[in-house]
XYZ file of C-alpha atoms in Angstrom:
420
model
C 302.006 201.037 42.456
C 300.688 197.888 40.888
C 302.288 195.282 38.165
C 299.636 196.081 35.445
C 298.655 193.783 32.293
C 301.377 195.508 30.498
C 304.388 194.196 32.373
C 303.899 190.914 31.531
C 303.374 188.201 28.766
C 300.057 187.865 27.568
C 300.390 186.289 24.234
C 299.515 182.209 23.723
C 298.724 182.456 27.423
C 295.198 181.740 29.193
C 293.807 184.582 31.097
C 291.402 184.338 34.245
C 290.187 187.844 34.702
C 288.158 188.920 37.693
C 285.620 191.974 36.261
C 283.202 194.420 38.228
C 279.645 193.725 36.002
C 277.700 193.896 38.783
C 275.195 196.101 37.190
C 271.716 196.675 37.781
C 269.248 194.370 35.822
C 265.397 194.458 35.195
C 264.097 191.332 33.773
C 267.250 190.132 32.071
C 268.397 193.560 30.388
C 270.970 195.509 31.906
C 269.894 198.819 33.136
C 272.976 200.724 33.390
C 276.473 199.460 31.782
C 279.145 201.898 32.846
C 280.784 198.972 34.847
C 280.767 197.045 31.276
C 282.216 199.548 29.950
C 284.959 200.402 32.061
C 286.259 197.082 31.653
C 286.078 197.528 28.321
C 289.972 198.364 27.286
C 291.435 195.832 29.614
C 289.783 193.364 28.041
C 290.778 194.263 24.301
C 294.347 194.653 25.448
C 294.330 190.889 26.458
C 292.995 190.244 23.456
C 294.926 192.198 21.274
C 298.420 190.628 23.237
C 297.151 187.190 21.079
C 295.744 185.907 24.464
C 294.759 181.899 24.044
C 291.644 182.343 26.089
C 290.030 184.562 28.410
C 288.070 183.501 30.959
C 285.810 186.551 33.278
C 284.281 186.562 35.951
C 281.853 188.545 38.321
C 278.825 188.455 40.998
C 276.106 190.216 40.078
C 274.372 190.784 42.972
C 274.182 188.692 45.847
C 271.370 185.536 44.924
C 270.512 184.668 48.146
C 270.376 187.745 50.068
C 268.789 189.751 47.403
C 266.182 187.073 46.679
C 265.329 186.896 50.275
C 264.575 190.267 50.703
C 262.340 190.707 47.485
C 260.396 187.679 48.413
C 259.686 189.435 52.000
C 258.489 192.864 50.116
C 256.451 190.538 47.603
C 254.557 188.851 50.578
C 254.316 191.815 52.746
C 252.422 193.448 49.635
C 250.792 190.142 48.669
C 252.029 189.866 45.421
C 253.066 186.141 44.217
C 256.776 185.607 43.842
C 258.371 183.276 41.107
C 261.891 182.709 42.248
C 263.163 181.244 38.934
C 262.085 184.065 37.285
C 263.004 186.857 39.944
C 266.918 185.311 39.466
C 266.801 185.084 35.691
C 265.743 188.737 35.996
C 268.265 190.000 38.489
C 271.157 187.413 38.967
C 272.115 185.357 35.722
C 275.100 186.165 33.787
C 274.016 185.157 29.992
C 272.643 188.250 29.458
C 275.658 190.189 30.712
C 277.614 188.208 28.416
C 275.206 189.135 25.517
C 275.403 192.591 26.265
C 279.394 192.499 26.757
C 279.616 190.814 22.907
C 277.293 193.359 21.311
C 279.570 195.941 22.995
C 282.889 194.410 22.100
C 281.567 193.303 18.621
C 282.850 189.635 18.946
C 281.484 186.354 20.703
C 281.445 186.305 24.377
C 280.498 182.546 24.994
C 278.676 181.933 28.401
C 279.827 179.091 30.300
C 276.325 177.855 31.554
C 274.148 178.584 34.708
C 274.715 174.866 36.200
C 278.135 176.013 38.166
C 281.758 177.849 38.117
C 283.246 174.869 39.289
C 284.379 171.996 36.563
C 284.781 174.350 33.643
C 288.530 173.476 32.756
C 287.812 170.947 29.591
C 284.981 173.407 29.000
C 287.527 176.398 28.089
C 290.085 174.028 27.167
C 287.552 172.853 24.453
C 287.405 176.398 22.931
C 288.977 178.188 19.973
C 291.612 179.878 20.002
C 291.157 183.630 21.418
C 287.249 182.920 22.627
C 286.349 185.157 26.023
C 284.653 183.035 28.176
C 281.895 184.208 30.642
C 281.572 182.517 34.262
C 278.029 182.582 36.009
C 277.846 184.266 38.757
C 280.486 183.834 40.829
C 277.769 184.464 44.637
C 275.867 181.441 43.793
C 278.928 179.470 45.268
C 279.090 180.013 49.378
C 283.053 179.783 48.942
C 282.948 182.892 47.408
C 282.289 184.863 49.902
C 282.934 182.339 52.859
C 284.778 183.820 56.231
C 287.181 180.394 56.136
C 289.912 180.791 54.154
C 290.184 177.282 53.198
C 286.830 177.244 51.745
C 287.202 179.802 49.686
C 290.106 178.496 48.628
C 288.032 175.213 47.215
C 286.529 177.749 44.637
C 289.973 179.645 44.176
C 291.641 177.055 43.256
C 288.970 176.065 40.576
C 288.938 179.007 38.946
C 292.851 178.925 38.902
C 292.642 176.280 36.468
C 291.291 177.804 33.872
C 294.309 180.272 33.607
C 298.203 181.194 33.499
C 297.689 184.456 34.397
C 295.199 186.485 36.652
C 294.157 190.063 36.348
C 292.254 191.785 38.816
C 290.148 194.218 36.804
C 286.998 194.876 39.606
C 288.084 197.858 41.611
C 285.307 197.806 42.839
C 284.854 194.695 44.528
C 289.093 195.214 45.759
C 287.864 195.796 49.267
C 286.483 192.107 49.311
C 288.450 189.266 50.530
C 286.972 186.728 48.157
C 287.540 183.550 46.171
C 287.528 185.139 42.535
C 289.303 188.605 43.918
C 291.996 187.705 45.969
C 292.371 184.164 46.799
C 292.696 183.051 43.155
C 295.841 184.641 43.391
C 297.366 182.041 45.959
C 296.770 179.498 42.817
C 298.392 181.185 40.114
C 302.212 182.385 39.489
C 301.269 185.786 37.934
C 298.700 188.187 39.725
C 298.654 191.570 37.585
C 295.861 194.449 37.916
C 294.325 195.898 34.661
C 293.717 199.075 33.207
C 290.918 200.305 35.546
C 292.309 199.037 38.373
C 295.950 200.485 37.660
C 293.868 204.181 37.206
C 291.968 203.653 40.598
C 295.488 202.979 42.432
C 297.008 205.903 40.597
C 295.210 208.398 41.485
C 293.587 207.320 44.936
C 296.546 206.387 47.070
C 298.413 209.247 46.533
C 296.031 211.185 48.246
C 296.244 209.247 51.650
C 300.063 208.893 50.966
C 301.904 211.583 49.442
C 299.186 213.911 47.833
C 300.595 217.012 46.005
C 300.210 219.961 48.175
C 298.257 222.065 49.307
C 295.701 219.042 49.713
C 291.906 219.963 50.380
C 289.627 216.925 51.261
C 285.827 217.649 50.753
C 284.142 214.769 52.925
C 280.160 215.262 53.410
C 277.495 212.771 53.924
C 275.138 212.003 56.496
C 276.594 210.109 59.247
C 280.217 210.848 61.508
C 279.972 207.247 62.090
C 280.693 205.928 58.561
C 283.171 208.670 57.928
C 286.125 208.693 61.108
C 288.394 206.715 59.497
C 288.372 208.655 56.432
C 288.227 211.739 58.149
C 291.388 211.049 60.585
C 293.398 209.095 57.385
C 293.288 212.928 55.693
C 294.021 214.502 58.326
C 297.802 213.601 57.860
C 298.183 215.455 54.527
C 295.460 217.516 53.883
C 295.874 221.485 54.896
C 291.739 222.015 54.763
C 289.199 219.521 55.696
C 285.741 220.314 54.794
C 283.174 218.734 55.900
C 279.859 219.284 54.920
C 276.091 216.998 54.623
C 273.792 215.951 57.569
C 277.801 214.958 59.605
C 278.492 218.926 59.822
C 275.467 219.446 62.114
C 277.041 216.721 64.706
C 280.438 218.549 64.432
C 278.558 222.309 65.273
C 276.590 220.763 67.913
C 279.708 219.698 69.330
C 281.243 222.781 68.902
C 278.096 224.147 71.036
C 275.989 225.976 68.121
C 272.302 224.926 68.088
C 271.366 222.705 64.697
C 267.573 222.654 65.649
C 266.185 219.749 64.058
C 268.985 218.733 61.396
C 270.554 215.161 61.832
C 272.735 214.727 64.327
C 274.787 211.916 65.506
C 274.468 212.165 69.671
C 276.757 209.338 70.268
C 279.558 210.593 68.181
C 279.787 214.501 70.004
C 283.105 213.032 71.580
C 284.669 211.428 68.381
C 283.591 215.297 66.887
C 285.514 217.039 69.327
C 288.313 214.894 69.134
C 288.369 215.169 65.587
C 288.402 218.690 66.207
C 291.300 218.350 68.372
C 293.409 216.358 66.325
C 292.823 219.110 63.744
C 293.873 221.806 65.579
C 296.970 220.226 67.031
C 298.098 219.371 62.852
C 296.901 222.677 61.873
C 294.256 221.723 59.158
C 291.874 224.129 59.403
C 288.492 222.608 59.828
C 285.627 223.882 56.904
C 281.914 223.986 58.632
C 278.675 225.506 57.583
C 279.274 229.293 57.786
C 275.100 229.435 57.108
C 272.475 227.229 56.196
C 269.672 226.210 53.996
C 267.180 224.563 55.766
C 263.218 223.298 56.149
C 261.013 222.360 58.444
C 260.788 218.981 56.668
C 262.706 216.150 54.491
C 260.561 216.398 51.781
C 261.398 217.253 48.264
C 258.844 219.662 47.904
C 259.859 221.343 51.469
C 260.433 225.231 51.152
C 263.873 226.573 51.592
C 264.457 228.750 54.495
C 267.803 230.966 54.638
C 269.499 231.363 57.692
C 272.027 233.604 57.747
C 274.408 232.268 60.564
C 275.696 229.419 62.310
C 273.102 228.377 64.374
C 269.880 226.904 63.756
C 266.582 227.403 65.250
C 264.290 224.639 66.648
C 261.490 223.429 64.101
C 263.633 223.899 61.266
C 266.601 221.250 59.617
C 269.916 221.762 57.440
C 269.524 220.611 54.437
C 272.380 222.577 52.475
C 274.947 225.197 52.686
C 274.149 229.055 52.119
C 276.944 231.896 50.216
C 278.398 232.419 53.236
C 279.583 228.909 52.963
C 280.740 228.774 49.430
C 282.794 231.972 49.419
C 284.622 230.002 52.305
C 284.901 226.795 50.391
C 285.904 229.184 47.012
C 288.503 230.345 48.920
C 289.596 227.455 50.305
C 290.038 225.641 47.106
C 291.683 228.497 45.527
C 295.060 227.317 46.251
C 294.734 223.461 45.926
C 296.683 221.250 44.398
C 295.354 218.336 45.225
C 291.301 218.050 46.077
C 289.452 214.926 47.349
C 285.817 214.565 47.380
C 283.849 212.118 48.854
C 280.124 212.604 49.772
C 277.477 215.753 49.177
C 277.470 218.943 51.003
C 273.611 218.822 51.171
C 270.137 216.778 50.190
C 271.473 217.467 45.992
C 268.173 214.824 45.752
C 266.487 217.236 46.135
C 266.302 220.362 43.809
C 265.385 222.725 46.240
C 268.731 221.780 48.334
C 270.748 220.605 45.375
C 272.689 224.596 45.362
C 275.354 223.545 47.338
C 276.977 220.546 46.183
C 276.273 221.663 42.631
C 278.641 224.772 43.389
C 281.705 222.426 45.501
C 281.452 220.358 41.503
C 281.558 223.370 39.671
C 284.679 224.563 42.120
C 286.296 221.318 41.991
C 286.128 220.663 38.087
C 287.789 224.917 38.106
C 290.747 223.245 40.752
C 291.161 221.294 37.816
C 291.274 223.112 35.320
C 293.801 225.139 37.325
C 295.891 222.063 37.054
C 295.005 220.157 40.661
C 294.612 216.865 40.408
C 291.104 216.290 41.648
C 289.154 213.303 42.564
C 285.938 211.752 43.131
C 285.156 209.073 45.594
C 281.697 207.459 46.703
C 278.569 206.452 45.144
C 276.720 210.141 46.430
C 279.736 212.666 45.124
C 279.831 210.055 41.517
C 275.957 210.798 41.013
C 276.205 213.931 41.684
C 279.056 214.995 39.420
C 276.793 212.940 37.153
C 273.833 215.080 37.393
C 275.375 218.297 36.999
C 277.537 216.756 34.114
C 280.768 217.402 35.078
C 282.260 214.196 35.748
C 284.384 214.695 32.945
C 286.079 217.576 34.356
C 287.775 215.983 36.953
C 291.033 214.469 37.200
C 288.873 210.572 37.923
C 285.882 209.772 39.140
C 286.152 206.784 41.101
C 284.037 203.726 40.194
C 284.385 201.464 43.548
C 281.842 203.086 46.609
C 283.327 200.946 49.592
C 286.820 199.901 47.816
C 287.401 203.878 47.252
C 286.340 205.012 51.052
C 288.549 201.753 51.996
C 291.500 203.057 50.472
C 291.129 206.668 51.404
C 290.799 205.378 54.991
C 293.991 204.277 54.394
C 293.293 200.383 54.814
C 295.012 197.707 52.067
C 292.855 196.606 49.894
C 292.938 192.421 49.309
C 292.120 192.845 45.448
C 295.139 195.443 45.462
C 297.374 193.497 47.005
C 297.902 190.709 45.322
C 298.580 192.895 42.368
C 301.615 194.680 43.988
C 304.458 194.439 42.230
């Protein structure tokens, strides 16, 4: 596990904080705040410990890059482009910090748009018990330089304006970066918060020591993204299924015909050594039993039932039939543990959304049954969201490429430095 805010303290002390508000904005107002407000009760527990100061920070989106690519799309369509005001729209922290006071009730003072660096007397110059807000932390190279030692410039910047950091961005844990890990190197006390402590909780038990039987649901559309994941579960899981546009490559390996559904030529081999691997361990290996397919990727496509493994040419998979959910019923009808990352079919799309509506309805039963059960990736997230059953599982993961890091098995940089 992780030292957490609570194990050390807080009171008359200055707290640097690195927070996951990278939300999406539309012309200054912020579109969707469930990052906010996950970040929420870490933040009032500082506060509420009699903290002197506390000092966040976050990106919020990446300035350049973005900027870049919406100037392209606004030329290629030849529309003018006002860069000042696309990056007060998209990439400016005051109104974060706006939004994060009206949430918390109290001031949130913004530090000012001119830098991150040279803020010490700044903070130092504030009441007692004022949050502090940073600007964006990805208008500074360091941040998210490959050289350690500049990163390291900015690090050891923001280290000044606290005693104590707490990594509170799951979601950005994956990153080797100024404000998530490198900070740390500055500062005698690294500690994780709230959010972070529940991510770690109930994520790395299921690569390390998950309770058992352990059934890992892992769909999506490409092999490619998914082998590490896929070979990480393998070591404690006693059912893999695997499901979305990657369980065509894996029957087409297996020598069934998938027609025109999406399949990943160059990844047959890593299929059947997945296969393999499976066998030898005996996990038994869950793939489409039958299929619900089209004869194009179009929302408004008909459905077509097939009723068997194989697929005819003209037509594409684009979810699972009853065949396949008895199977995955079953499956999960013994589970203790479940882990979910990524959609059995095109759930996009209401004609093809069947499927992995049915694996969230089954998976928020497992836990009602008492499995722990949880949610990982940005596709499985929106669509627990959609059917509304996100509060039926055991947690719902809030970090995309942090969560698939971590069941992959890999140690996370933001994690680490909060290990106790």
């Amino acid at each position: 596990m992780i030292k957490t805010v609570k194990d050390v303290q807080l009171k008359g002390k200055r707290i640097v904080m690195r927070v996951d508000f990278n939300v999406p904005m539309k012309d200054g107002k912020v579109q969707d705040d469930t990052r906010i407000v996950a970040a929420i009760p870490t933040i009032k527990y500082v506060m509420e410990q009699g903290a002197a100061s506390l000092v966040l920070m976050s990106h919020l989106g990446d300035p350049k890059k973005d900027m870049k690519k919406a100037k392209e799309k606004a030329e290629k369509d030849g529309k003018a482009f006002d860069e000042a005001k696309y990056i007060a729209g998209k990439h400016r922290m005051a109104p974060v910090a706006a939004y994060l006071a009206e949430k918390l009730g109290k001031p949130v003072v913004f530090a000012g748009e001119d830098s991150c660096f040279g803020k010490k007397a700044f903070v130092e110059g504030q009441p007692a018990g004022t949050i502090v807000m940073l600007e964006n932390t990805r208008f500074h190279k360091e941040e998210t330089s490959d050289d350690a030692a500049e990163r390291d410039k900015l690090a050891k910047e923001l280290a000044t304006y606290g005693e104590v950091f707490v990594n509170d961005a799951f979601g950005t844990a994956h990153r080797d970066h100024a404000s998530t890990a490198s900070i740390a190197k500055f500062l005698p006390v690294s500690v994780g918060g709230f959010l972070m402590e529940k991510e770690v909780k109930y994520l790395e038990p299921m690569v390390v020591n998950p309770p058992k039987p352990m059934v890992a649901i892992i769909g999506g559309a490409k092999v490619s993204s998914k082998i590490a994941v896929l070979e990480s579960l393998l070591r404690n899981a006693s059912a893999l299924v695997i499901g979305g546009g990657m369980a065509y490559t894996f029957l087409k390996a297996q020598g069934h015909t998938v027609g025109k559904s999406l399949v990943e030529d160059d990844q047959l081999d890593t299929a059947k050594r997945i296969l393999a691997a499976a066998a030898k361990a005996k996990v038994e290996i869950v793939l489409p039993l039958d299929h619900v397919c089209s004869e194009t990727f179009d929302a408004a496509a008909a459905a077509k039932a097939v009723d068997g493994l194989d697929i005819a040419d003209g037509l594409m998979g684009m979810d699972v039939g009853p065949k396949t959910l008895a199977k995955y019923k079953a499956v999960l009808a013994t589970a203790k543990s479940v882990v979910w990352n990524g959609p059995v079919g095109v759930f996009e799309f209401d004609n093809f959304a069947k499927g992995t509506g049915e694996v969230a309805k089954m998976v928020a039963e497992a836990t009602g049954r008492g499995a722990m059960t949880v949610v990982g990736g940005g596709d499985s997230v929106a669509a627990v969201n959609k059917f509304g059953l996100a509060d039926k599982m055991s947690h719902v993961s809030t970090g995309g490429g942090a969560s698939l890091e971590l069941l992959e098995g890999k140690q996370l940089p933001g994690i680490e430095v909060c290990r106790a």
